[in-house]
PDB file of C-alpha atoms in Angstrom:
ATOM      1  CA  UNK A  76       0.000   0.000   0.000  1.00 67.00           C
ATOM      2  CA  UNK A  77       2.581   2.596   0.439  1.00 67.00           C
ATOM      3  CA  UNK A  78       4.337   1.614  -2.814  1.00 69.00           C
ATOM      4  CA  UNK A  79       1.354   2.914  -4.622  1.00 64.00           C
ATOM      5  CA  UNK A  80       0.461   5.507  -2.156  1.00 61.00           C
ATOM      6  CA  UNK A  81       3.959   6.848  -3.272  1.00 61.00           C
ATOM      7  CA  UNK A  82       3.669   5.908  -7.094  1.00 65.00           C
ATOM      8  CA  UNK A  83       0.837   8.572  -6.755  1.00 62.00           C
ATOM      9  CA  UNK A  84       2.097  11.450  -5.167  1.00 64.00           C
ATOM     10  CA  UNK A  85       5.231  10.516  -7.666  1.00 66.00           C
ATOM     11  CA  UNK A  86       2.509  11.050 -10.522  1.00 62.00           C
ATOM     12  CA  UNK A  87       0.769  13.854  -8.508  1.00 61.00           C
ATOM     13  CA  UNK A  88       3.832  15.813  -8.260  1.00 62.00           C
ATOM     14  CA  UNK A  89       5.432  14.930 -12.141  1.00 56.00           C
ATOM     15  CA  UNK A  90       1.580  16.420 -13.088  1.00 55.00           C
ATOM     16  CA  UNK A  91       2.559  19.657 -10.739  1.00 51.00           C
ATOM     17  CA  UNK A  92       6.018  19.912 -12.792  1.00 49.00           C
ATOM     18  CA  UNK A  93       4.422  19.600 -15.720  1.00 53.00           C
ATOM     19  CA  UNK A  94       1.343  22.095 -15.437  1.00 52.00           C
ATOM     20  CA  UNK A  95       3.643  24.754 -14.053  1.00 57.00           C
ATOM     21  CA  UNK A  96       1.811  28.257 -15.203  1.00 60.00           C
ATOM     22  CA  UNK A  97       5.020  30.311 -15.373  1.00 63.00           C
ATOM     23  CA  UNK A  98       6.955  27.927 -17.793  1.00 59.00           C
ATOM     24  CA  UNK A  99       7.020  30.172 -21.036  1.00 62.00           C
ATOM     25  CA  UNK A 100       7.024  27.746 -23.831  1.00 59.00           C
ATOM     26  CA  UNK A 101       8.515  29.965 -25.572  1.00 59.00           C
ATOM     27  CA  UNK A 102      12.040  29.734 -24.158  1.00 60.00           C
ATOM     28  CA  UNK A 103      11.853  26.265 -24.390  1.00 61.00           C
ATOM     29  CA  UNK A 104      14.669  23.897 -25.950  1.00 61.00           C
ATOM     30  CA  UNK A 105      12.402  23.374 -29.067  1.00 60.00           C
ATOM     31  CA  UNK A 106      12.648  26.889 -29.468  1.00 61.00           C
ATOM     32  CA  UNK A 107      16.632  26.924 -29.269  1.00 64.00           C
ATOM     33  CA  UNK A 108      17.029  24.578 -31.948  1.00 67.00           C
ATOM     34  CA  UNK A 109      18.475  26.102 -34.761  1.00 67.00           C
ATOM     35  CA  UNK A 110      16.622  23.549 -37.016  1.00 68.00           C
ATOM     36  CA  UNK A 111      13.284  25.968 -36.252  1.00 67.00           C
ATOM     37  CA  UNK A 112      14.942  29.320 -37.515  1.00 68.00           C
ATOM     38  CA  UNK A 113      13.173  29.101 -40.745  1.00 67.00           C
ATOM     39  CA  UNK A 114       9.597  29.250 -39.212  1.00 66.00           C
ATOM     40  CA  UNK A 115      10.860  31.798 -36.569  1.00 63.00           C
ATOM     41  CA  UNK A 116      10.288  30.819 -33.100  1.00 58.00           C
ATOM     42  CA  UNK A 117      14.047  31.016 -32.457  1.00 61.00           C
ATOM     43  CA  UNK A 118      15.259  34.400 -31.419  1.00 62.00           C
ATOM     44  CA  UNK A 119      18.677  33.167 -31.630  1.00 63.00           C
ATOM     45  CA  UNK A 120      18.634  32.592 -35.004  1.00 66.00           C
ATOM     46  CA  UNK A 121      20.262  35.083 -37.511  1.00 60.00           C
ATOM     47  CA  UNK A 122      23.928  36.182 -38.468  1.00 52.00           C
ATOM     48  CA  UNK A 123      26.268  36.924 -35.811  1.00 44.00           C
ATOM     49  CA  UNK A 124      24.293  35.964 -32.867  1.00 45.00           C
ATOM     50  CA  UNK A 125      21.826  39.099 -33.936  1.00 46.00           C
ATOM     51  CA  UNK A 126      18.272  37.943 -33.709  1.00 47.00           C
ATOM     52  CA  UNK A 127      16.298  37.128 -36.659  1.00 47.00           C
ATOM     53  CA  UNK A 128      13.646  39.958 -37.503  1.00 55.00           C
ATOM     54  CA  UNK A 129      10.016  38.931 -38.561  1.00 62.00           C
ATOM     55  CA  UNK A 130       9.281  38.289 -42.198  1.00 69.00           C
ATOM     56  CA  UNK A 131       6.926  41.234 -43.632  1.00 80.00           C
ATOM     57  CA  UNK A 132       3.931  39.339 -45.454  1.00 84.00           C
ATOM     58  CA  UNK A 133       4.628  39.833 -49.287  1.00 87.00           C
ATOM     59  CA  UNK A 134       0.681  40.920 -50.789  1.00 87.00           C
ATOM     60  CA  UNK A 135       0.148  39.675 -54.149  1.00 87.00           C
ATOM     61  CA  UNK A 136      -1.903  41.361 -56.798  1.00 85.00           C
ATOM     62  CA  UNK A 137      -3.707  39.352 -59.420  1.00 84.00           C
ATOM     63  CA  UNK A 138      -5.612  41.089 -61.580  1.00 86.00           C
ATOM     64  CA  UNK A 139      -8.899  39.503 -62.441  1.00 88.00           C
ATOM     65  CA  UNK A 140     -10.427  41.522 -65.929  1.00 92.00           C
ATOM     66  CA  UNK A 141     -13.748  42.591 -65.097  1.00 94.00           C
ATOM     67  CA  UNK A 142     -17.083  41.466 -66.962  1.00 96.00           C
ATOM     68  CA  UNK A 143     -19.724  43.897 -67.513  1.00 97.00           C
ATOM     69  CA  UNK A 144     -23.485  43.415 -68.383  1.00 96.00           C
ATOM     70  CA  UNK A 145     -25.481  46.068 -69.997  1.00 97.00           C
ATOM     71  CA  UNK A 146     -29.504  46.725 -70.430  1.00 96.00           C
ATOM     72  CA  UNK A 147     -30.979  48.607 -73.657  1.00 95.00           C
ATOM     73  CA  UNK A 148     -34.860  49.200 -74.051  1.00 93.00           C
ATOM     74  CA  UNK A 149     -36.767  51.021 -76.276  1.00 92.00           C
ATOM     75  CA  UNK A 150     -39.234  53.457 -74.592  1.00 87.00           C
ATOM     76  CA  UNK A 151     -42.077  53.254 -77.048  1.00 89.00           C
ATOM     77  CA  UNK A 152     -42.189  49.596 -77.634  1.00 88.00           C
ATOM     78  CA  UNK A 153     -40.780  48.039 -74.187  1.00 84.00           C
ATOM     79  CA  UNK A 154     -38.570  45.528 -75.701  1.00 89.00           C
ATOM     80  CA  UNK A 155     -35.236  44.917 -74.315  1.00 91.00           C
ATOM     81  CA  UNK A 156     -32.380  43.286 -75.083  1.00 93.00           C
ATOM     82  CA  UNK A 157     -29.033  42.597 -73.283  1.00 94.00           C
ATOM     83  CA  UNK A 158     -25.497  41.913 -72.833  1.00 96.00           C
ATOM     84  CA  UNK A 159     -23.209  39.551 -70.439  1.00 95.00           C
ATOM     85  CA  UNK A 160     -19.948  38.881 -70.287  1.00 95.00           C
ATOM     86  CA  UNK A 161     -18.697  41.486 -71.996  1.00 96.00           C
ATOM     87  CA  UNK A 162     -14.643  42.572 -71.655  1.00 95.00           C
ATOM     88  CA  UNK A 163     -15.983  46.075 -71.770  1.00 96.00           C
ATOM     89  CA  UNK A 164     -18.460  48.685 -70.672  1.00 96.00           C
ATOM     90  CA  UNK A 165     -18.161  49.628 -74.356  1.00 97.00           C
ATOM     91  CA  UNK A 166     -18.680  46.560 -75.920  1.00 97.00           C
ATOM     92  CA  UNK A 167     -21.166  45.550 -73.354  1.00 97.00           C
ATOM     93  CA  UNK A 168     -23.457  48.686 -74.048  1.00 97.00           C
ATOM     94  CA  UNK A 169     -23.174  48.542 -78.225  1.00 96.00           C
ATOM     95  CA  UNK A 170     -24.057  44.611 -77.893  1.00 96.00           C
ATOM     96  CA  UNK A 171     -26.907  45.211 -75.455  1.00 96.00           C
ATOM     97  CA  UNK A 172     -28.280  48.047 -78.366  1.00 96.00           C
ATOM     98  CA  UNK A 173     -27.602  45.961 -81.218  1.00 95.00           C
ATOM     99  CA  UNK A 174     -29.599  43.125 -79.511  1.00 94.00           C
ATOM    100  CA  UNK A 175     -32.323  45.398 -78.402  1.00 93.00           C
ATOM    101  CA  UNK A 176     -32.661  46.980 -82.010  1.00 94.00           C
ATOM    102  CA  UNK A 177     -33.100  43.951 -83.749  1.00 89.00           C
ATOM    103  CA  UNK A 178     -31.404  44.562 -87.163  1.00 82.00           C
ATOM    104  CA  UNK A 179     -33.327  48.356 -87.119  1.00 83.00           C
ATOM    105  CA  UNK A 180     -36.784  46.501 -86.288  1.00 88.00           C
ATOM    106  CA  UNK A 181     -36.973  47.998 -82.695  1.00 87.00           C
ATOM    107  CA  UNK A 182     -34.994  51.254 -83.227  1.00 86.00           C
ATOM    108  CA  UNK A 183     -34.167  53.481 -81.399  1.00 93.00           C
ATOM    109  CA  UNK A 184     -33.032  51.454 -77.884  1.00 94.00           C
ATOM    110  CA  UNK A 185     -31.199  53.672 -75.185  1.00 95.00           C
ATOM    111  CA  UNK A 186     -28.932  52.067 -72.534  1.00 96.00           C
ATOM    112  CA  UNK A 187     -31.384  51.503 -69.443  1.00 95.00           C
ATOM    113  CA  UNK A 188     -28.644  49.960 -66.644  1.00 96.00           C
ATOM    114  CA  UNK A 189     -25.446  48.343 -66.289  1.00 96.00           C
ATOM    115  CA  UNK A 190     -23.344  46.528 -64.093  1.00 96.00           C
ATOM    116  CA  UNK A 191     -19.670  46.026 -63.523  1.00 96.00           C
ATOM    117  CA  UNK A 192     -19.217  42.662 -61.541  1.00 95.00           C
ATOM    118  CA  UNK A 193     -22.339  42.109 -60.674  1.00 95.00           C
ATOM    119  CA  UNK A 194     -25.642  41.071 -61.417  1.00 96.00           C
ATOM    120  CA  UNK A 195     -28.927  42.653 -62.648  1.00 96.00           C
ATOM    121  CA  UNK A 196     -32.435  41.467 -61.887  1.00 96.00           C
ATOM    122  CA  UNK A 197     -35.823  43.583 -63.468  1.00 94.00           C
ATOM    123  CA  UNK A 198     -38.784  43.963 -61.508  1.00 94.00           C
ATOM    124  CA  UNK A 199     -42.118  46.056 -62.986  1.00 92.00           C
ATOM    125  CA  UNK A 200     -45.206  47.213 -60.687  1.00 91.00           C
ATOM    126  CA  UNK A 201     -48.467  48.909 -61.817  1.00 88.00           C
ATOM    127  CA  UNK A 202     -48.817  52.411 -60.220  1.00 85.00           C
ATOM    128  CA  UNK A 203     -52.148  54.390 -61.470  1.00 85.00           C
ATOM    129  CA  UNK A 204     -52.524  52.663 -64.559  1.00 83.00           C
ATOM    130  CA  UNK A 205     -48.755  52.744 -65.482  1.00 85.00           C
ATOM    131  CA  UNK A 206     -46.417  50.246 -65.464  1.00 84.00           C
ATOM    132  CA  UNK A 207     -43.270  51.257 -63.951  1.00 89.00           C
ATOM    133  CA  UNK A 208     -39.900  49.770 -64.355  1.00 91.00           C
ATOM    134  CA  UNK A 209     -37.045  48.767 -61.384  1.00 93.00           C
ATOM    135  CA  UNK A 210     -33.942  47.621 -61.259  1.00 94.00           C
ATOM    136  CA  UNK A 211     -32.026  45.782 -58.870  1.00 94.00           C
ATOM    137  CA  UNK A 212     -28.038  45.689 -59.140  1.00 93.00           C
ATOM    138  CA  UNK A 213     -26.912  43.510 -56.689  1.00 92.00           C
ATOM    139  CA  UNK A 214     -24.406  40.286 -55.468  1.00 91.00           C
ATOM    140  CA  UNK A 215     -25.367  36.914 -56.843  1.00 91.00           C
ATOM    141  CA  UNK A 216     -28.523  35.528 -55.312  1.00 93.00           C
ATOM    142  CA  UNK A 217     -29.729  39.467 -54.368  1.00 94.00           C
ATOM    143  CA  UNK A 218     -30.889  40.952 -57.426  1.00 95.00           C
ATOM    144  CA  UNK A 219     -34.049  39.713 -57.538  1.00 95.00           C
ATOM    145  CA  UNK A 220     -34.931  40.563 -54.443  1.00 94.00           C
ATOM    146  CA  UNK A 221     -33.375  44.203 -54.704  1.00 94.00           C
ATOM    147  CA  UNK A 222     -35.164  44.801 -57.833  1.00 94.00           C
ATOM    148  CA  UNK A 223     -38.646  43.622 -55.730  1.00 94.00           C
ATOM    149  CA  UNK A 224     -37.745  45.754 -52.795  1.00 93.00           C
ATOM    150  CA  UNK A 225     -37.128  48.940 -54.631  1.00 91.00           C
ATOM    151  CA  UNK A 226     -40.828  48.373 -56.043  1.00 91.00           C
ATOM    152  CA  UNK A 227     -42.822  47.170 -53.489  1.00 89.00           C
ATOM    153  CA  UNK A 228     -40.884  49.481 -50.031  1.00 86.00           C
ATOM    154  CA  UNK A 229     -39.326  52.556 -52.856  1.00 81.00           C
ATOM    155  CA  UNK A 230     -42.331  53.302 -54.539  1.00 83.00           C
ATOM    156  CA  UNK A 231     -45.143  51.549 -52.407  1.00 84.00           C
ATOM    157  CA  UNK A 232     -46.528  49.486 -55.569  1.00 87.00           C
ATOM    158  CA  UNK A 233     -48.396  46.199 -54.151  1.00 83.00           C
ATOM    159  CA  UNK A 234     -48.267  44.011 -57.195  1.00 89.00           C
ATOM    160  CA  UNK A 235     -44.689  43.444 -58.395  1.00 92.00           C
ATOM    161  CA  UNK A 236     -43.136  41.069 -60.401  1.00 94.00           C
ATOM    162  CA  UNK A 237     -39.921  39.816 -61.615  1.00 95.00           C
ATOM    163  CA  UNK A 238     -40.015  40.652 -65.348  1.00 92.00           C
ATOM    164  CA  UNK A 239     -36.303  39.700 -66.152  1.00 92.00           C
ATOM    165  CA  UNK A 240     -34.403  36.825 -64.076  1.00 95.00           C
ATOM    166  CA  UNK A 241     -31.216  37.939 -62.411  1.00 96.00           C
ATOM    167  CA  UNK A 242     -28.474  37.882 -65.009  1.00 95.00           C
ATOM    168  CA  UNK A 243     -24.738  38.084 -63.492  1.00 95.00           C
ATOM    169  CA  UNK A 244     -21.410  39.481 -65.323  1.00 95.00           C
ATOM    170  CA  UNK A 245     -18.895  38.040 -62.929  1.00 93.00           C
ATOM    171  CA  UNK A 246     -14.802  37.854 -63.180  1.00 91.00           C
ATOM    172  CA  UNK A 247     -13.607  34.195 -63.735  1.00 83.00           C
ATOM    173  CA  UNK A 248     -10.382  33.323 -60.975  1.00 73.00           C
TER     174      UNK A 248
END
């Protein structure tokens, strides 16, 4: 019985070594090793016994090319037409015209929105016998519901609807 009773307090007190609060880890032997210089928890570590300043975190820039979409309509006849994916804001409005304009059919089309990055979504809401056009520009997933919000809460129309499907123009990584 007192060979385990003193096994124990042998344990106990290995435990109390062990758990110590004021041992700093970080002036350990580990930390001495000059094998560990390279991921710099060695303050020993540099030429001529000098320590070894911190590494400055090297930022990388990669640029992405941005996409744009553009919207045409024509005011007298309501017809749209569009462009995604476009390189440009340039191209992106002339192909959302051409489209719009039909060969000349559908002329004259203005540039109604567009978006850099981003997605478009077209609600339209009956207020006193007009319809009224809105457009939400938003994140993917959010222009739906921006393009509802700015009809039903903006202008206080009851009835909206989603007239064109969110449509997104985003940068491929």
């Amino acid at each position: 019985m007192k060979k385990l009773l003193f096994v124990l307090l042998g344990l106990a007190s290995l435990n109390v070594c062990v758990a110590n609060p004021t041992y700093d880890v970080t002036r350990g032997a580990l930390q001495n090793n000059s094998a560990l210089c390279g991921y710099g928890y060695n303050p020993n570590c540099g030429s001529s016994g000098q320590s070894q300043h911190r590494r400055t975190t090297e930022i990388i820039h990669i640029k992405v090319p941005s996409k744009y979409l553009a919207l045409a309509i024509n005011l007298k006849t309501g017809l749209s037409g569009g462009a995604l994916d476009m390189d440009s804001l340039e191209a992106a409005k002339k192909q959302a015209i051409e489209t719009c304009e039909q060969g000349g059919k559908n002329a004259p089309c203005k540039i109604a929105v567009w978006v850099r990055n981003g997605c478009l979504a077209v609600a339209q809401g009956r207020l006193k016998g007009k319809w009224k056009t809105f457009y939400g520009v938003d994140d993917l997933g959010q222009a739906e519901a921006n393009a509802l919000n700015q009809c039903h809460v903006v202008s206080g129309i009851t009835q909206c609807r989603i007239t064109t499907k969110e449509a997104c123009s985003l940068p491929r990584y």
